[in-house]
C-alpha positions as CSV (number, residue, x, y, z in Angstrom):
1,X,248.4,255.7,35.7
2,X,248.6,258.7,33.4
3,X,245.3,257.6,31.8
4,X,243.6,257.4,35.2
5,X,244.9,260.8,36.1
6,X,243.7,262.3,32.9
7,X,240.3,260.6,33.3
8,X,240.0,262.0,36.9
9,X,240.7,265.5,35.6
10,X,238.2,265.1,32.8
11,X,235.5,263.8,35.2
12,X,236.2,266.6,37.8
13,X,236.0,269.3,35.2
14,X,232.8,267.9,33.7
15,X,231.2,267.8,37.1
16,X,232.3,271.4,37.8
17,X,230.9,272.5,34.5
18,X,227.6,270.7,35.0
19,X,227.2,272.6,38.3
20,X,228.2,275.9,36.9
21,X,224.8,276.4,35.4
22,X,223.2,276.1,38.7
23,X,222.1,279.5,40.0
24,X,221.8,278.8,43.7
25,X,218.8,276.4,43.8
26,X,216.7,277.0,46.8
27,X,215.5,274.0,48.8
28,X,212.3,273.9,50.7
29,X,210.8,277.3,51.6
30,X,212.2,278.5,54.9
31,X,209.8,281.1,56.4
32,X,211.9,282.0,59.5
33,X,215.0,282.6,57.3
34,X,213.1,285.1,55.1
35,X,211.6,286.9,58.2
36,X,215.1,287.8,59.4
37,X,215.5,290.3,56.6
38,X,212.0,291.8,56.7
39,X,210.9,294.1,59.6
40,X,207.7,292.9,61.2
41,X,206.1,296.4,60.9
42,X,206.5,296.2,57.2
43,X,204.3,293.1,57.0
44,X,201.8,294.1,59.7
45,X,201.8,297.8,60.6
46,X,202.0,298.4,64.3
47,X,203.5,295.0,65.1
48,X,206.8,294.9,67.1
49,X,207.9,291.3,66.9
50,X,207.4,287.9,65.2
51,X,206.1,285.1,67.3
52,X,206.9,281.3,67.0
53,X,205.7,279.5,63.9
54,X,202.6,277.4,64.4
55,X,203.1,273.6,64.3
56,X,199.9,272.9,62.3
57,X,200.1,275.6,59.7
58,X,203.3,277.3,58.4
59,X,202.4,280.8,59.5
60,X,204.0,283.2,62.0
61,X,202.0,285.5,64.3
62,X,202.9,289.2,64.2
63,X,202.8,290.5,67.8
64,X,202.2,293.9,69.4
65,X,203.0,294.0,73.1
66,X,202.8,290.2,73.1
67,X,199.3,290.1,71.5
68,X,198.7,288.7,68.0
69,X,197.6,291.4,65.6
70,X,198.2,289.6,62.3
71,X,199.8,286.7,60.6
72,X,202.7,286.3,58.1
73,X,203.2,283.5,55.6
74,X,205.1,282.5,52.6
75,X,203.0,282.0,49.4
76,X,205.2,279.1,48.2
77,X,204.2,277.1,51.4
78,X,200.6,277.0,50.2
79,X,200.3,277.2,46.4
80,X,202.5,276.4,43.5
81,X,204.6,279.4,42.5
82,X,206.8,277.9,39.9
83,X,207.8,280.5,37.3
84,X,209.6,280.7,34.0
85,X,212.8,279.6,35.7
86,X,211.2,276.4,37.0
87,X,211.8,277.6,40.6
88,X,209.4,279.0,43.1
89,X,208.7,282.7,43.4
90,X,208.8,283.4,47.2
91,X,206.5,286.2,48.4
92,X,206.0,287.2,52.1
93,X,202.4,288.2,52.9
94,X,200.9,289.8,56.0
95,X,197.2,289.4,56.8
96,X,195.1,290.7,59.7
97,X,192.2,289.1,61.6
98,X,189.6,290.5,59.1
99,X,191.3,288.7,56.1
100,X,192.8,292.0,54.7
101,X,196.3,292.0,53.4
102,X,198.6,294.3,55.4
103,X,201.9,293.8,53.8
104,X,203.4,292.1,50.7
105,X,207.1,291.7,49.8
106,X,208.9,289.7,47.1
107,X,211.8,288.0,48.9
108,X,213.3,285.5,46.5
109,X,213.0,284.5,42.9
110,X,215.0,283.3,39.9
111,X,212.9,284.8,37.1
112,X,215.3,285.7,34.3
113,X,213.2,288.6,32.9
114,X,213.4,290.3,36.4
115,X,217.0,289.4,37.1
116,X,218.3,290.7,33.9
117,X,215.7,293.0,32.3
118,X,212.8,294.6,34.1
119,X,213.9,296.6,37.2
120,X,212.8,294.8,40.3
121,X,211.5,298.0,41.7
122,X,208.7,297.9,39.0
123,X,207.7,294.4,40.2
124,X,207.8,295.6,43.8
125,X,205.6,298.6,43.0
126,X,203.0,296.3,41.5
127,X,203.1,294.0,44.5
128,X,202.8,296.9,46.9
129,X,199.3,297.5,45.5
130,X,198.0,294.3,47.1
131,X,198.2,295.9,50.5
132,X,194.6,296.5,51.6
133,X,193.2,293.7,49.4
134,X,190.1,292.2,51.1
135,X,190.1,288.5,50.8
136,X,186.5,288.2,51.8
137,X,185.6,289.9,48.5
138,X,188.0,287.7,46.7
139,X,186.4,284.6,48.1
140,X,183.0,285.8,47.0
141,X,184.2,286.5,43.5
142,X,186.4,283.4,43.1
143,X,189.7,285.4,43.3
144,X,188.8,288.0,40.6
145,X,187.5,290.9,42.6
146,X,190.6,293.0,42.0
147,X,192.2,294.4,38.9
148,X,195.3,292.7,37.6
149,X,198.1,295.1,37.0
150,X,200.5,293.5,34.5
151,X,204.0,294.7,33.5
152,X,204.8,294.4,29.8
153,X,207.4,291.7,29.3
154,X,206.7,290.0,32.6
155,X,203.2,288.8,32.0
156,X,203.5,285.3,33.3
157,X,205.7,286.3,36.3
158,X,203.1,288.9,37.5
159,X,200.2,286.4,36.9
160,X,202.0,283.8,39.1
161,X,202.7,286.3,41.8
162,X,199.1,287.5,41.7
163,X,197.7,284.0,41.9
164,X,200.0,283.0,44.7
165,X,199.1,286.1,46.8
166,X,195.3,285.8,46.3
167,X,195.0,282.0,46.5
168,X,197.6,281.5,49.1
169,X,195.9,284.2,51.2
170,X,192.5,282.6,50.8
171,X,194.0,279.3,52.0
172,X,195.5,280.9,55.1
173,X,192.4,282.9,55.9
174,X,190.2,279.8,55.7
175,X,192.6,277.6,57.7
176,X,192.9,280.2,60.4
177,X,189.2,281.3,60.2
178,X,190.1,284.9,59.5
179,X,187.3,287.4,58.5
180,X,184.7,284.7,59.0
181,X,186.1,282.5,56.2
182,X,186.3,278.8,56.7
183,X,187.5,275.7,54.9
184,X,184.9,274.0,52.7
185,X,183.2,271.1,54.5
186,X,184.3,267.7,53.4
187,X,181.8,266.0,51.1
188,X,179.6,263.5,53.0
189,X,177.2,262.4,50.2
190,X,177.9,260.6,47.0
191,X,180.7,261.9,44.9
192,X,180.0,263.0,41.3
193,X,182.4,261.6,38.7
194,X,182.5,261.3,34.9
195,X,180.4,258.5,33.5
196,X,183.0,256.6,31.4
197,X,180.3,254.3,30.0
198,X,178.4,257.1,28.2
199,X,179.9,257.3,24.7
200,X,177.1,258.7,22.7
201,X,178.3,261.1,19.9
202,X,176.3,264.2,19.0
203,X,176.4,267.0,16.5
204,X,177.6,270.6,17.1
205,X,174.1,272.0,17.7
206,X,173.4,269.5,20.4
207,X,176.7,270.0,22.1
208,X,176.4,273.8,22.2
209,X,172.7,273.6,23.1
210,X,173.1,271.8,26.4
211,X,176.4,273.4,27.5
212,X,178.8,270.6,26.6
213,X,180.6,273.3,24.6
214,X,180.6,276.8,26.0
215,X,181.3,280.0,24.1
216,X,182.9,283.5,24.7
217,X,182.3,285.9,21.8
218,X,183.6,289.5,21.6
219,X,183.3,291.7,18.6
220,X,185.5,294.8,17.7
221,X,183.0,297.2,19.2
222,X,182.8,295.3,22.5
223,X,186.6,295.1,22.9
224,X,186.9,298.9,22.2
225,X,184.2,299.6,24.8
226,X,185.9,297.4,27.4
227,X,189.2,299.3,27.0
228,X,187.4,302.6,27.1
229,X,185.7,301.6,30.3
230,X,189.1,300.7,31.8
231,X,190.1,304.3,31.3
232,X,193.6,304.1,30.0
233,X,194.0,307.1,27.7
234,X,196.8,305.5,25.6
235,X,194.8,302.3,25.1
236,X,191.7,304.3,24.1
237,X,193.7,306.3,21.6
238,X,194.7,303.0,19.9
239,X,191.3,301.3,19.2
240,X,190.9,298.2,17.2
241,X,190.1,299.3,13.6
242,X,187.4,297.9,11.4
243,X,183.6,297.4,11.6
244,X,182.3,297.1,15.2
245,X,180.5,293.8,14.3
246,X,183.7,292.1,13.2
247,X,184.7,289.1,15.3
248,X,187.6,290.0,17.7
249,X,187.6,286.7,19.6
250,X,185.2,283.8,19.3
251,X,186.4,281.1,21.7
252,X,184.8,277.7,22.6
253,X,185.6,275.4,25.5
254,X,184.8,271.8,26.2
255,X,186.0,269.1,28.7
256,X,187.6,266.8,26.2
257,X,188.4,263.7,28.3
258,X,184.7,263.1,28.9
259,X,184.1,260.1,26.5
260,X,180.9,261.4,24.9
261,X,182.2,264.9,24.4
262,X,185.7,263.8,23.3
263,X,184.5,261.3,20.8
264,X,182.1,263.8,19.3
265,X,184.6,266.6,18.9
266,X,187.8,264.7,18.2
267,X,186.7,261.5,16.5
268,X,187.6,258.0,17.6
269,X,191.3,258.0,16.6
270,X,192.2,261.4,18.1
271,X,190.2,260.6,21.2
272,X,192.1,257.3,21.6
273,X,195.4,259.2,21.3
274,X,194.3,261.6,24.0
275,X,193.3,258.9,26.4
276,X,196.6,257.1,25.8
277,X,198.5,260.3,26.6
278,X,196.5,261.1,29.8
279,X,198.0,259.7,33.0
280,X,195.9,258.8,36.1
281,X,194.2,261.8,37.5
282,X,194.8,264.0,34.5
283,X,192.0,265.8,32.5
284,X,192.0,267.7,29.3
285,X,190.2,270.7,27.9
286,X,189.6,271.5,24.2
287,X,189.8,275.2,23.3
288,X,188.7,276.3,19.9
289,X,188.9,279.8,18.5
290,X,188.6,282.1,15.5
291,X,188.7,285.9,15.0
292,X,191.4,288.5,15.1
293,X,192.8,287.6,18.6
294,X,194.5,284.4,19.3
295,X,194.0,282.7,22.7
296,X,197.4,281.1,22.3
297,X,199.5,284.1,21.1
298,X,203.2,283.4,20.5
299,X,204.7,283.8,24.0
300,X,204.7,280.1,24.6
301,X,207.2,279.6,21.7
302,X,209.8,281.5,23.6
303,X,209.0,280.8,27.2
304,X,207.0,277.6,27.1
305,X,204.0,279.1,28.9
306,X,200.7,280.0,27.4
307,X,200.3,283.4,29.0
308,X,196.9,284.4,27.6
309,X,194.8,281.7,29.3
310,X,194.5,280.1,32.7
311,X,192.0,277.7,34.2
312,X,190.5,278.8,37.6
313,X,188.4,276.6,39.9
314,X,187.8,277.8,43.4
315,X,191.2,278.4,45.1
316,X,193.2,276.6,42.4
317,X,194.5,277.8,39.1
318,X,196.3,276.1,36.3
319,X,198.6,277.6,33.7
320,X,199.5,275.5,30.7
321,X,203.0,274.9,29.4
322,X,203.9,273.7,25.9
323,X,204.5,270.2,27.1
324,X,200.8,270.1,28.2
325,X,199.6,271.2,24.8
326,X,198.6,269.4,21.6
327,X,197.2,270.9,18.4
328,X,193.9,269.5,16.9
329,X,193.8,269.3,13.2
330,X,190.0,269.4,12.8
331,X,186.8,269.2,14.7
332,X,185.1,265.9,13.9
333,X,181.5,266.6,14.9
334,X,178.9,267.4,12.2
335,X,178.0,271.1,11.8
336,X,181.1,272.5,13.6
337,X,182.3,275.8,12.2
338,X,185.7,276.4,10.8
339,X,188.3,277.4,13.5
340,X,191.6,279.0,13.0
341,X,193.0,277.3,16.1
342,X,192.0,274.3,18.1
343,X,194.1,272.9,20.9
344,X,194.1,270.4,23.7
345,X,195.5,271.3,27.1
346,X,196.3,268.8,29.8
347,X,195.3,269.6,33.4
348,X,197.9,267.9,35.7
349,X,196.8,265.3,38.2
350,X,198.2,267.2,41.2
351,X,196.3,270.4,40.5
352,X,193.2,269.5,42.6
353,X,190.9,270.0,39.6
354,X,187.4,268.5,39.9
355,X,185.6,267.9,36.6
356,X,182.2,267.8,38.3
357,X,182.6,271.3,39.7
358,X,182.2,274.6,37.9
359,X,185.4,276.3,36.6
360,X,186.3,279.1,34.2
361,X,188.9,279.7,31.6
362,X,190.3,283.2,31.9
363,X,191.4,285.0,28.7
364,X,194.0,287.8,28.9
365,X,193.5,290.4,26.1
366,X,196.3,292.8,25.5
367,X,196.6,296.0,23.5
368,X,200.0,297.5,22.5
369,X,200.4,301.1,23.5
370,X,204.1,301.5,22.6
371,X,207.1,299.6,21.4
372,X,207.0,297.2,24.3
373,X,204.3,298.5,26.6
374,X,200.8,296.9,26.7
375,X,197.5,297.3,28.5
376,X,195.6,294.2,29.6
377,X,192.0,293.1,30.2
378,X,190.6,289.7,31.3
379,X,187.5,287.9,30.3
380,X,186.0,284.7,31.8
381,X,184.5,281.8,30.0
382,X,182.6,279.8,32.6
383,X,182.0,276.0,32.3
384,X,180.0,273.4,34.2
385,X,179.8,269.9,32.9
386,X,176.2,269.0,32.3
387,X,174.8,266.5,34.7
388,X,174.1,263.9,32.0
389,X,177.8,263.1,31.8
390,X,178.2,262.5,35.5
391,X,177.3,259.6,37.8
392,X,177.2,259.2,41.6
393,X,179.9,257.3,43.5
394,X,180.1,256.6,47.2
395,X,182.8,258.6,49.0
396,X,184.6,257.5,52.1
397,X,185.0,259.9,55.0
398,X,188.4,261.5,54.6
399,X,188.5,264.3,57.1
400,X,191.9,265.9,56.9
401,X,193.8,267.4,59.8
402,X,194.6,271.0,59.6
403,X,197.8,271.6,57.6
404,X,197.6,268.3,55.6
405,X,196.6,270.1,52.4
406,X,199.6,272.2,52.6
407,X,201.9,269.2,53.2
408,X,200.3,267.3,50.4
409,X,200.8,270.2,48.1
410,X,204.4,270.4,49.1
411,X,204.8,266.8,48.3
412,X,203.2,267.3,44.9
413,X,205.5,270.2,44.3
414,X,208.6,268.2,45.1
415,X,207.5,265.4,42.8
416,X,206.7,267.8,40.0
417,X,210.1,269.4,40.4
418,X,211.9,266.1,40.1
419,X,210.1,265.3,36.9
420,X,210.0,268.8,35.4
421,X,213.4,268.8,33.8
422,X,212.7,265.6,32.0
423,X,209.5,267.1,30.5
424,X,211.4,270.2,29.5
425,X,214.1,268.2,27.7
426,X,211.4,266.2,25.9
427,X,209.7,269.4,24.8
428,X,212.9,271.0,23.6
429,X,214.4,268.0,21.9
430,X,214.6,269.7,18.5
431,X,216.6,272.6,20.1
432,X,218.8,270.1,21.9
433,X,219.5,268.2,18.7
434,X,220.4,271.4,16.9
435,X,222.8,272.5,19.5
436,X,224.3,269.0,19.9
437,X,224.8,268.9,16.1
438,X,226.5,272.3,16.1
439,X,228.8,271.3,18.9
440,X,229.6,267.9,17.2
441,X,230.4,269.7,14.0
442,X,232.7,272.2,15.7
443,X,234.4,269.4,17.6
444,X,235.0,267.6,14.2
445,X,236.6,270.8,12.8
446,X,238.9,271.0,15.8
447,X,239.9,267.4,15.6
448,X,240.6,267.6,11.9
449,X,241.8,271.2,11.9
450,X,244.8,270.6,9.7
451,X,242.6,269.1,6.9
452,X,240.0,271.9,7.2
453,X,242.5,274.8,7.3
454,X,244.1,273.8,4.1
455,X,241.2,275.6,2.4
456,X,241.4,279.3,3.4
457,X,238.2,280.4,1.7
458,X,236.2,277.5,3.2
459,X,237.6,278.1,6.7
460,X,236.7,281.8,6.5
461,X,233.1,281.3,5.4
462,X,232.6,278.4,7.7
463,X,233.6,280.6,10.6
464,X,231.3,283.5,9.5
465,X,228.3,281.2,9.1
466,X,228.9,279.5,12.4
467,X,229.2,282.9,14.2
468,X,225.9,284.0,12.6
469,X,224.3,280.8,13.9
470,X,225.7,281.5,17.4
471,X,224.5,285.1,17.5
472,X,221.1,284.7,16.0
473,X,219.9,281.2,17.0
474,X,221.9,280.4,20.1
475,X,221.9,284.0,21.4
476,X,218.9,286.0,20.3
477,X,216.4,283.2,19.8
478,X,217.4,280.7,22.5
479,X,219.0,283.1,25.0
480,X,221.7,280.5,25.7
481,X,224.4,283.0,26.8
482,X,226.6,281.8,29.6
483,X,227.6,284.3,32.3
484,X,230.1,284.8,35.1
485,X,227.0,284.7,37.4
486,X,226.9,281.0,36.8
487,X,230.5,280.6,38.0
488,X,229.9,282.7,41.1
489,X,226.7,280.8,41.9
490,X,228.6,277.5,41.7
491,X,231.2,278.6,44.3
492,X,228.4,280.0,46.5
493,X,226.5,276.7,46.3
494,X,229.5,274.8,47.6
495,X,228.5,276.0,51.1
496,X,224.9,274.9,50.7
497,X,222.8,272.1,49.2
498,X,221.8,272.3,45.6
499,X,219.5,270.2,43.5
500,X,220.6,268.5,40.3
501,X,217.1,268.9,39.0
502,X,217.5,272.6,39.2
503,X,220.4,273.1,36.8
504,X,218.9,270.5,34.3
505,X,215.9,272.8,33.8
506,X,217.7,274.7,31.0
507,X,219.0,272.0,28.6
508,X,220.8,274.3,26.2
509,X,222.8,276.0,29.0
510,X,223.5,272.5,30.5
511,X,224.8,271.3,27.1
512,X,227.0,274.4,26.7
513,X,228.6,273.9,30.1
514,X,229.2,270.3,29.3
515,X,230.8,271.4,26.1
516,X,232.9,273.9,28.0
517,X,234.1,271.2,30.3
518,X,235.4,269.0,27.5
519,X,236.8,272.0,25.6
520,X,238.8,273.2,28.6
521,X,240.6,269.9,28.7
522,X,241.2,269.6,24.9
523,X,241.5,273.2,23.5
524,X,241.2,275.7,26.3
525,X,238.7,278.5,26.7
526,X,238.8,279.4,23.0
527,X,236.3,276.8,21.9
528,X,233.6,278.6,23.7
529,X,234.8,282.2,23.7
530,X,235.8,282.1,20.0
531,X,232.9,280.1,18.6
532,X,229.9,279.6,21.0
533,X,229.7,283.0,22.8
534,X,226.9,285.0,21.2
535,X,228.3,288.4,22.4
536,X,231.7,287.4,21.1
537,X,230.1,286.6,17.8
538,X,228.4,290.0,17.8
539,X,231.7,291.7,18.3
540,X,233.5,289.8,15.6
541,X,230.8,290.2,13.0
542,X,230.4,294.0,13.6
543,X,234.2,294.3,13.3
544,X,234.1,292.4,10.0
545,X,231.5,295.0,8.8
546,X,233.8,297.8,10.0
547,X,236.7,296.4,8.0
548,X,234.5,296.2,4.9
549,X,233.6,299.9,5.5
550,X,237.4,300.6,5.7
551,X,237.3,301.7,9.3
552,X,241.0,301.9,10.4
553,X,242.1,299.1,12.8
554,X,244.2,300.0,15.8
555,X,247.0,297.6,16.7
556,X,247.6,298.0,20.5
557,X,251.4,298.2,21.2
558,X,252.5,294.9,22.7
559,X,253.7,296.4,26.0
560,X,250.4,298.1,26.6
561,X,248.4,295.1,25.3
562,X,250.2,292.7,27.7
563,X,249.4,295.0,30.6
564,X,245.8,295.3,29.8
565,X,245.3,291.5,29.8
566,X,245.1,291.3,33.6
567,X,242.1,293.6,33.8
568,X,239.6,290.9,33.2
569,X,241.2,288.7,35.8
570,X,241.0,291.6,38.3
571,X,237.3,292.1,37.5
572,X,236.6,288.4,38.0
573,X,238.5,288.3,41.3
574,X,236.6,291.4,42.5
575,X,233.3,289.8,41.6
576,X,234.4,286.5,43.2
577,X,235.3,288.4,46.4
578,X,232.0,290.1,46.5
579,X,230.2,286.8,46.0
580,X,231.8,285.5,49.2
581,X,230.2,288.4,51.0
582,X,226.9,288.4,49.1
583,X,226.0,286.7,45.9
584,X,223.2,289.2,45.3
585,X,225.7,292.1,45.5
586,X,228.0,290.2,43.1
587,X,225.2,289.6,40.7
588,X,224.4,293.3,40.7
589,X,228.0,294.3,39.8
590,X,228.1,291.5,37.2
591,X,226.4,294.0,35.0
592,X,229.9,294.7,33.8
593,X,228.9,291.9,31.4
594,X,226.9,293.3,28.5
595,X,225.4,289.9,27.6
596,X,222.1,290.6,29.3
597,X,221.4,293.8,27.4
598,X,222.8,292.8,24.0
599,X,221.8,289.2,23.8
600,X,219.0,288.3,26.3
601,X,217.0,291.5,26.0
602,X,218.1,292.5,22.5
603,X,218.9,296.1,23.5
604,X,215.3,296.6,24.9
605,X,216.6,298.1,28.2
606,X,217.2,301.4,30.0
607,X,219.5,303.7,28.1
608,X,222.5,303.5,30.5
609,X,222.8,299.8,29.8
610,X,222.4,300.2,26.1
611,X,224.9,303.0,26.0
612,X,227.4,300.8,27.8
613,X,227.0,298.1,25.2
614,X,227.2,300.5,22.3
615,X,230.5,301.9,23.7
616,X,232.0,298.4,23.9
617,X,230.8,297.5,20.4
618,X,232.1,300.9,19.2
619,X,235.5,300.2,20.6
620,X,235.4,296.8,19.0
621,X,235.0,298.4,15.6
622,X,238.6,299.7,15.9
623,X,240.1,297.0,18.2
624,X,238.8,293.6,17.3
625,X,237.2,291.7,20.2
626,X,238.0,294.6,22.5
627,X,235.7,293.3,25.4
628,X,237.0,289.8,25.1
629,X,240.6,290.9,25.3
630,X,240.5,293.1,28.3
631,X,237.2,293.1,30.2
632,X,235.4,289.8,30.1
633,X,235.3,288.2,33.6
634,X,233.7,285.0,32.2
635,X,236.7,284.6,29.8
636,X,239.0,285.1,32.8
637,X,237.1,282.5,34.8
638,X,237.4,280.0,32.0
639,X,241.0,280.7,31.4
640,X,242.0,279.6,34.9
641,X,240.9,276.0,34.7
642,X,241.9,275.9,31.0
643,X,245.5,275.5,32.3
644,X,244.5,271.8,32.8
645,X,244.3,271.2,29.0
646,X,246.1,268.1,28.0
647,X,246.9,268.8,24.3
648,X,248.6,271.5,22.2
649,X,246.8,271.3,18.9
650,X,248.1,274.5,17.2
651,X,251.1,273.8,15.1
652,X,254.2,276.1,15.0
653,X,257.5,276.3,13.2
654,X,260.9,277.0,14.7
655,X,260.9,280.1,12.6
656,X,257.6,281.4,14.1
657,X,258.5,284.6,15.9
658,X,262.1,284.5,14.8
659,X,262.1,286.0,12.3
660,X,258.6,285.6,11.0
661,X,255.8,287.7,12.7
662,X,253.0,287.0,10.1
663,X,250.8,285.0,12.5
664,X,251.4,287.5,15.4
665,X,250.4,290.4,13.2
666,X,247.2,288.8,11.8
667,X,246.0,287.3,15.1
668,X,242.7,289.0,15.8
669,X,243.2,289.2,19.6
670,X,247.1,289.5,19.6
671,X,247.4,286.2,21.5
672,X,250.7,285.4,19.9
673,X,253.8,286.7,21.7
674,X,256.5,288.4,19.6
675,X,258.8,285.3,20.2
676,X,256.2,283.2,18.5
677,X,254.5,281.4,21.4
678,X,250.7,281.3,21.5
679,X,249.2,282.3,24.9
680,X,246.5,279.7,25.5
681,X,244.8,282.0,28.1
682,X,244.1,284.5,25.4
683,X,243.7,282.4,22.2
684,X,240.2,282.1,20.8
685,X,240.9,279.2,18.5
686,X,239.8,281.0,15.4
687,X,242.3,278.7,13.4
688,X,243.6,281.6,11.3
689,X,247.2,280.8,12.4
690,X,246.7,277.2,11.2
691,X,245.5,278.5,7.8
692,X,248.7,280.6,7.6
693,X,250.7,277.6,8.8
694,X,249.9,275.7,5.6
695,X,249.6,278.7,3.2
696,X,252.2,278.4,0.4
697,X,251.8,282.1,-0.5
698,X,251.8,283.7,3.0
699,X,254.0,281.5,5.3
700,X,257.7,282.0,4.6
701,X,258.4,278.4,5.7
702,X,255.8,277.0,3.2
703,X,257.1,279.4,0.5
704,X,260.7,278.1,0.9
705,X,259.5,274.5,0.9
706,X,257.5,275.1,-2.3
707,X,260.5,276.8,-3.9
708,X,262.8,273.9,-3.0
709,X,260.2,271.4,-4.4
710,X,259.8,273.4,-7.6
711,X,263.6,273.5,-8.1
712,X,263.9,269.8,-7.5
713,X,261.0,269.0,-9.9
714,X,262.4,271.4,-12.5
715,X,265.8,269.7,-12.3
716,X,264.5,266.1,-12.4
717,X,261.4,266.4,-14.4
718,X,259.5,264.4,-11.8
719,X,255.9,265.4,-11.7
720,X,254.1,266.6,-8.6
721,X,250.9,265.1,-7.2
722,X,248.8,267.1,-9.6
723,X,250.4,265.5,-12.6
724,X,252.3,268.6,-13.7
725,X,256.1,269.1,-13.4
726,X,257.5,272.2,-11.9
727,X,258.9,272.9,-15.3
728,X,255.4,272.8,-16.7
729,X,254.2,275.1,-14.0
730,X,257.0,277.6,-14.5
731,X,257.0,277.4,-18.3
732,X,254.6,280.4,-18.9
733,X,256.7,282.6,-16.7
734,X,259.9,281.6,-18.6
């Protein structure tokens, strides 16, 4: 029975921890729910009420005196708006009868760079500029008739919002017949498809000559002229240096899944690998480049999205993630030039891409104008597959009822979301293995702590190295910093549905919460707070440097120290109470956590946030782990369930606290009471007390034991385990 009870506790805590990393997953988009918080006049000026949502198309009429003067829709109902977070970015859009946008508002998102870094008002300011956008002009220009205003640090997020507003608006305008726009007529003649039987290989000159491979080439002079024409003074003042004729970007594009093209460019073996990877309905493009500017950049390494290129065809656009990417070692066709980068990108089956129709690859060129600020331009590389690679195929009449495309897209979105986390885990398997290995190593140290802590120097340096790993790799590189927001979101989600797929989208955070669940039952909160928290590691390492610099350390009087402990619990309870009223409000006040500024954004934030962190770290130079001791709401949230722990691993002597105070004096967070008891709510499991527990030169109990053993050996002449007698050991002193 005891075992079953313990097992149930373990299982419950694990399930809780799994769900902690869920940040309030949204279900299907609910247009009426979003409308409740947005005045109709903001979406369609002059309107005084919303009408009933149409049954065939998910749009709501905006009414003035009972007459329809515009329409309001949610972009995520019509196009894919999945961002960095793996969740949709919901934007409300108003549109009038002439297909002109009358109002735009970002209503819900989970983008980390906006939630914890870039002020949302900057995003809203950019979105507000879409008011007045004429979708008739966008339809004529394929969605590129407007200038894209990008915020540095949120490139992909802005591009996704831009795409959803323009292409979602075009879909709505065509479905409702606004501004004279209409949906394309269904094909009635033979359908053009790739001729899989044509497998003739050709050389580079032939491929480029007939358009099988298309090229975009810009030299330094042309790129400087383009930025000059844009008119941004800061960008003009920072021109690209070097001869005007130097290559800036020389990019080539080909549809690589076409047998004749793929075999020519990739060779038989690589083409066979590509076809084996492609699933039904998928296609692949090959992008090759040379010159100063990379079409890939390095943003995909951190965020998993290639933010410099996107494929556009009609009303659809495709952005590529790292899981859809594969490097090409060499171009196999004769006469091909040497490229600095060549990469395959998979076009997913549900995107609506038609290889027989014209499309373009849009390249985003950026120029730094400050430490983090950039200016952007876009250039298009058009592509149409030559007719020789196509064949005719009869097409059945498939007239779709109005609204079916949107429903089909919604189904594709749900299916993609269900499979998304599996692809993310596969793409990040190296990171997962590194973290799993680190957690396993730390667990082994805890299980065999008495053997490890016999060696004081090894224990010290192991801890320093592990903290550096936690700060640099886990925190600054992977951004895997847990937050009290996760805890608040979990409690909030208890009153609504949540998707297991959603919280599996971040594998490192998921593994950390799993580790926290196990650690709470075995060791308490100290396993995470003392070893795996990046900000905690930053505090401890900076304090170590302070000690090396001989900065005096302040020992807080026990009476005051004991009364400051409850502060973090009061902060957590206040945030928890706010979350019951509004999770958004609680998340705002959760800025009491410095994790976002110091770890996620690496101090690249507005000065008040940076000043707050500097003050906390400054206090930590004098009082070790100052923030952890008194202010951390996450530590408080973890300490409460940690009372369920089933084992007491830290060894104590009867003499601890009476009379010996050695461990209490040296505990870095003063978690040991004067009477010798260790407070598990405050202990960070640094294991220093266990080093002292076995130290025959610092622990009075061990010193007495050693003295007795030495006297016994000196009297009897019996040698110790090292082969020397106590008399031999003491002989030099005598």
